[in-house]
mmCIF file of C-alpha atoms in Angstrom:
data_model
loop_
_atom_site.group_PDB
_atom_site.id
_atom_site.type_symbol
_atom_site.label_atom_id
_atom_site.label_comp_id
_atom_site.label_asym_id
_atom_site.label_seq_id
_atom_site.Cartn_x
_atom_site.Cartn_y
_atom_site.Cartn_z
ATOM 1 C CA LEU S 1 92.730 92.522 118.308
ATOM 2 C CA ALA S 2 93.876 90.800 115.126
ATOM 3 C CA VAL S 3 93.399 87.325 116.596
ATOM 4 C CA LEU S 4 89.901 88.233 117.764
ATOM 5 C CA LEU S 5 89.080 89.667 114.336
ATOM 6 C CA ALA S 6 90.399 86.519 112.636
ATOM 7 C CA LEU S 7 88.348 84.285 114.927
ATOM 8 C CA ALA S 8 85.286 86.494 114.385
ATOM 9 C CA ARG S 9 85.740 86.271 110.623
ATOM 10 C CA ARG S 10 85.736 82.468 110.864
ATOM 11 C CA SER S 11 82.828 82.448 113.320
ATOM 12 C CA SER S 12 79.583 80.628 112.625
ATOM 13 C CA MET S 13 77.651 83.560 114.121
ATOM 14 C CA GLY S 14 76.489 85.562 111.128
ATOM 15 C CA GLY S 15 76.395 88.994 112.771
ATOM 16 C CA VAL S 16 79.826 88.711 114.311
ATOM 17 C CA ARG S 17 81.300 87.403 111.079
ATOM 18 C CA THR S 18 79.649 90.173 109.044
ATOM 19 C CA LEU S 19 80.981 92.904 111.343
ATOM 20 C CA ALA S 20 84.482 91.424 111.238
ATOM 21 C CA VAL S 21 84.428 91.075 107.443
ATOM 22 C CA LEU S 22 83.105 94.615 107.084
ATOM 23 C CA PHE S 23 85.797 96.091 109.348
ATOM 24 C CA ILE S 24 88.628 94.095 107.753
ATOM 25 C CA GLU S 25 87.645 94.721 104.140
ATOM 26 C CA VAL S 26 86.892 98.416 104.600
ATOM 27 C CA THR S 27 90.125 98.987 106.507
ATOM 28 C CA ARG S 28 92.218 97.035 104.007
ATOM 29 C CA GLY S 29 90.572 98.914 101.141
ATOM 30 C CA VAL S 30 91.780 102.309 102.380
ATOM 31 C CA PRO S 31 95.425 103.449 102.224
ATOM 32 C CA LEU S 32 97.227 104.125 105.502
ATOM 33 C CA ILE S 33 97.723 107.770 104.616
ATOM 34 C CA ALA S 34 93.925 108.215 104.312
ATOM 35 C CA VAL S 35 93.427 106.568 107.701
ATOM 36 C CA LEU S 36 95.980 108.958 109.201
ATOM 37 C CA TYR S 37 94.218 111.939 107.633
ATOM 38 C CA VAL S 38 90.883 110.799 109.052
ATOM 39 C CA ALA S 39 92.432 110.355 112.509
ATOM 40 C CA THR S 40 94.008 113.788 112.331
ATOM 41 C CA LEU S 41 91.426 115.912 110.540
ATOM 42 C CA LEU S 42 88.008 114.281 110.848
ATOM 43 C CA LEU S 43 88.124 112.624 114.258
ATOM 44 C CA PRO S 44 88.498 115.938 116.156
ATOM 45 C CA LEU S 45 85.427 117.227 114.305
ATOM 46 C CA MET S 46 83.414 114.185 115.377
ATOM 47 C CA LEU S 47 84.296 114.516 119.066
ATOM 48 C CA PRO S 48 82.035 116.474 121.414
ATOM 49 C CA ALA S 49 82.945 120.085 122.117
ATOM 50 C CA GLY S 50 85.793 120.372 124.591
ATOM 51 C CA ALA S 51 86.927 116.778 124.121
ATOM 52 C CA ALA S 52 90.376 116.435 122.674
ATOM 53 C CA ILE S 53 92.677 113.516 122.004
ATOM 54 C CA ASP S 54 96.391 114.053 121.490
ATOM 55 C CA LYS S 55 97.487 113.902 117.843
ATOM 56 C CA LEU S 56 100.059 111.186 118.565
ATOM 57 C CA LEU S 57 97.469 109.028 120.332
ATOM 58 C CA ARG S 58 95.043 109.447 117.422
ATOM 59 C CA ALA S 59 97.774 108.385 114.990
ATOM 60 C CA GLN S 60 98.673 105.381 117.150
ATOM 61 C CA ILE S 61 95.051 104.237 117.378
ATOM 62 C CA ALA S 62 94.624 104.645 113.618
ATOM 63 C CA ILE S 63 97.754 102.614 112.903
ATOM 64 C CA VAL S 64 96.752 99.903 115.401
ATOM 65 C CA LEU S 65 93.319 99.531 113.793
ATOM 66 C CA PHE S 66 94.817 99.561 110.293
ATOM 67 C CA VAL S 67 97.450 96.948 111.077
ATOM 68 C CA SER S 68 94.991 94.772 113.002
ATOM 69 C CA ALA S 69 92.940 94.321 109.825
ATOM 70 C CA TYR S 70 95.975 93.147 107.857
ATOM 71 C CA LEU S 71 97.214 90.985 110.711
ATOM 72 C CA ALA S 72 93.743 89.445 111.086
ATOM 73 C CA GLU S 73 93.955 88.209 107.510
ATOM 74 C CA ILE S 74 97.396 86.767 108.164
ATOM 75 C CA VAL S 75 96.149 84.979 111.294
ATOM 76 C CA ARG S 76 93.068 83.737 109.414
ATOM 77 C CA ALA S 77 95.345 82.248 106.743
ATOM 78 C CA GLY S 78 97.284 80.499 109.504
ATOM 79 C CA LEU S 79 94.070 79.172 111.031
ATOM 80 C CA GLN S 80 92.956 77.839 107.658
ATOM 81 C CA SER S 81 96.276 76.041 107.214
ATOM 82 C CA ILE S 82 95.651 73.895 110.298
ATOM 83 C CA PRO S 83 94.187 70.490 109.359
ATOM 84 C CA ALA S 84 90.661 69.733 110.550
ATOM 85 C CA GLY S 85 92.077 66.791 112.486
ATOM 86 C CA GLN S 86 93.670 69.179 114.980
ATOM 87 C CA TYR S 87 90.284 70.725 115.785
ATOM 88 C CA GLU S 88 88.714 67.286 116.041
ATOM 89 C CA ALA S 89 91.510 65.986 118.266
ATOM 90 C CA ALA S 90 91.038 68.901 120.673
ATOM 91 C CA GLN S 91 87.297 68.223 120.785
ATOM 92 C CA ALA S 92 87.914 64.491 121.315
ATOM 93 C CA LEU S 93 90.085 65.305 124.326
ATOM 94 C CA GLY S 94 87.224 67.355 125.768
ATOM 95 C CA ILE S 95 88.999 70.683 125.429
ATOM 96 C CA GLY S 96 86.646 73.654 125.055
ATOM 97 C CA TYR S 97 86.727 76.062 122.125
ATOM 98 C CA TRP S 98 88.734 78.868 123.737
ATOM 99 C CA GLN S 99 91.167 76.528 125.442
ATOM 100 C CA SER S 100 91.738 74.541 122.241
ATOM 101 C CA MET S 101 92.351 77.789 120.373
ATOM 102 C CA ARG S 102 94.832 78.973 122.999
ATOM 103 C CA LEU S 103 96.674 75.688 123.528
ATOM 104 C CA VAL S 104 96.382 73.734 120.280
ATOM 105 C CA ILE S 105 95.309 75.724 117.233
ATOM 106 C CA LEU S 106 96.753 79.247 117.588
ATOM 107 C CA PRO S 107 100.320 78.166 118.444
ATOM 108 C CA GLN S 108 100.434 76.088 115.257
ATOM 109 C CA ALA S 109 98.721 78.738 113.150
ATOM 110 C CA LEU S 110 100.967 81.558 114.336
ATOM 111 C CA ARG S 111 104.057 79.432 113.766
ATOM 112 C CA THR S 112 103.134 78.967 110.122
ATOM 113 C CA VAL S 113 102.620 82.686 109.453
ATOM 114 C CA ILE S 114 105.771 84.051 111.104
ATOM 115 C CA PRO S 115 107.248 85.215 107.763
ATOM 116 C CA SER S 116 104.068 87.110 106.905
ATOM 117 C CA ILE S 117 103.907 88.727 110.331
ATOM 118 C CA VAL S 118 107.514 89.878 110.088
ATOM 119 C CA THR S 119 106.928 91.198 106.571
ATOM 120 C CA LEU S 120 103.965 93.208 107.860
ATOM 121 C CA ALA S 121 106.039 94.522 110.769
ATOM 122 C CA ILE S 122 108.874 95.610 108.462
ATOM 123 C CA GLY S 123 106.398 97.293 106.131
ATOM 124 C CA LEU S 124 104.820 99.091 109.077
ATOM 125 C CA PHE S 125 108.235 100.237 110.273
ATOM 126 C CA GLN S 126 108.972 101.637 106.832
ATOM 127 C CA ASP S 127 105.531 103.276 106.671
ATOM 128 C CA THR S 128 106.224 105.286 109.811
ATOM 129 C CA THR S 129 107.542 107.983 107.489
ATOM 130 C CA LEU S 130 103.915 108.656 106.554
ATOM 131 C CA ILE S 131 103.235 110.323 109.905
ATOM 132 C CA ILE S 132 104.926 113.441 108.555
ATOM 133 C CA VAL S 133 101.730 114.201 106.633
ATOM 134 C CA ILE S 134 99.905 114.756 109.914
ATOM 135 C CA GLY S 135 102.611 116.953 111.378
ATOM 136 C CA LEU S 136 104.531 114.456 113.513
ATOM 137 C CA PHE S 137 108.268 113.945 113.248
ATOM 138 C CA ASP S 138 109.847 110.668 112.271
ATOM 139 C CA LEU S 139 113.394 109.530 111.674
ATOM 140 C CA LEU S 140 113.493 110.632 108.029
ATOM 141 C CA ASN S 141 112.081 114.070 108.836
ATOM 142 C CA THR S 142 114.606 114.425 111.641
ATOM 143 C CA ALA S 143 117.385 113.792 109.111
ATOM 144 C CA ARG S 144 115.819 116.363 106.785
ATOM 145 C CA THR S 145 115.620 118.914 109.614
ATOM 146 C CA ALA S 146 119.204 118.232 110.664
ATOM 147 C CA ALA S 147 120.387 118.695 107.082
ATOM 148 C CA LYS S 148 118.710 122.127 106.993
ATOM 149 C CA ASP S 149 120.392 123.253 110.224
ATOM 150 C CA PRO S 150 122.941 126.009 109.434
ATOM 151 C CA ALA S 151 125.645 124.139 111.352
ATOM 152 C CA TRP S 152 125.094 121.067 109.150
ATOM 153 C CA LEU S 153 124.601 122.685 105.736
ATOM 154 C CA GLY S 154 126.032 120.568 102.966
ATOM 155 C CA PHE S 155 125.739 117.300 104.891
ATOM 156 C CA TYR S 156 122.570 116.043 103.199
ATOM 157 C CA ASP S 157 124.142 112.795 102.084
ATOM 158 C CA GLU S 158 125.367 111.976 105.575
ATOM 159 C CA ALA S 159 122.013 112.717 107.233
ATOM 160 C CA PHE S 160 119.968 110.675 104.774
ATOM 161 C CA GLY S 161 122.630 107.966 104.592
ATOM 162 C CA PHE S 162 122.517 107.594 108.357
ATOM 163 C CA ALA S 163 118.701 107.381 108.304
ATOM 164 C CA ALA S 164 118.900 104.788 105.523
ATOM 165 C CA LEU S 165 121.463 102.826 107.525
ATOM 166 C CA ILE S 166 119.138 102.783 110.545
ATOM 167 C CA TYR S 167 116.192 101.583 108.429
ATOM 168 C CA LEU S 168 118.357 98.942 106.752
ATOM 169 C CA THR S 169 119.782 97.720 110.064
ATOM 170 C CA VAL S 170 116.386 97.385 111.729
ATOM 171 C CA CYS S 171 114.887 95.598 108.707
ATOM 172 C CA VAL S 172 117.810 93.172 108.362
ATOM 173 C CA ILE S 173 117.754 92.388 112.079
ATOM 174 C CA ALA S 174 113.997 91.777 111.936
ATOM 175 C CA SER S 175 114.297 89.447 108.952
ATOM 176 C CA ARG S 176 117.195 87.535 110.542
ATOM 177 C CA TYR S 177 115.190 87.234 113.769
ATOM 178 C CA SER S 178 112.301 85.848 111.735
ATOM 179 C CA LEU S 179 114.559 83.186 110.205
ATOM 180 C CA TRP S 180 115.960 82.288 113.623
ATOM 181 C CA LEU S 181 112.461 82.090 115.105
ATOM 182 C CA GLU S 182 111.279 79.863 112.265
ATOM 183 C CA ARG S 183 114.203 77.484 112.792
ATOM 184 C CA ARG S 184 113.672 77.459 116.554
ATOM 185 C CA LEU S 185 109.960 76.721 116.283
ATOM 186 C CA ARG S 186 110.314 74.143 113.514
ATOM 187 C CA ARG S 187 108.520 70.923 114.358
#
């Protein structure tokens, strides 16, 4: 979705570009917590009577749409970093637009924005704690619930320390993977 939005934003078709810009800028201008509230509180009111979508699915769709707008901007930056000669070379070889995007341009563009993509992914992982506002459990809320359990009273530090250790481990592994991937895909 993000790649399609990025390509639409760079499109020469005015209507497609306008819709993509409108979606990306409106979505990026709203905080994630507001998007989650809309998905949880307003979306059920907009659905026809009797139609219902699971709360988790609504939250997942909201997060996917939110992240796709940010990722589209990252991909667009990668596309803009590719020299015009690459586009011209693909055209000179007789490669069509979609095939040149798939085989020539996007692999180079995505390689250049790996750090930004990983940063977005880590930020999204850390933002998963926001789903508590719509009544869903996450890792941090599970630690809070465990610390309130009568059998575990007094173990607040351990519960939150363990949750922090999990977040730290996942984030460090993701950043190390990003560095490894950058070295592996270096030209």
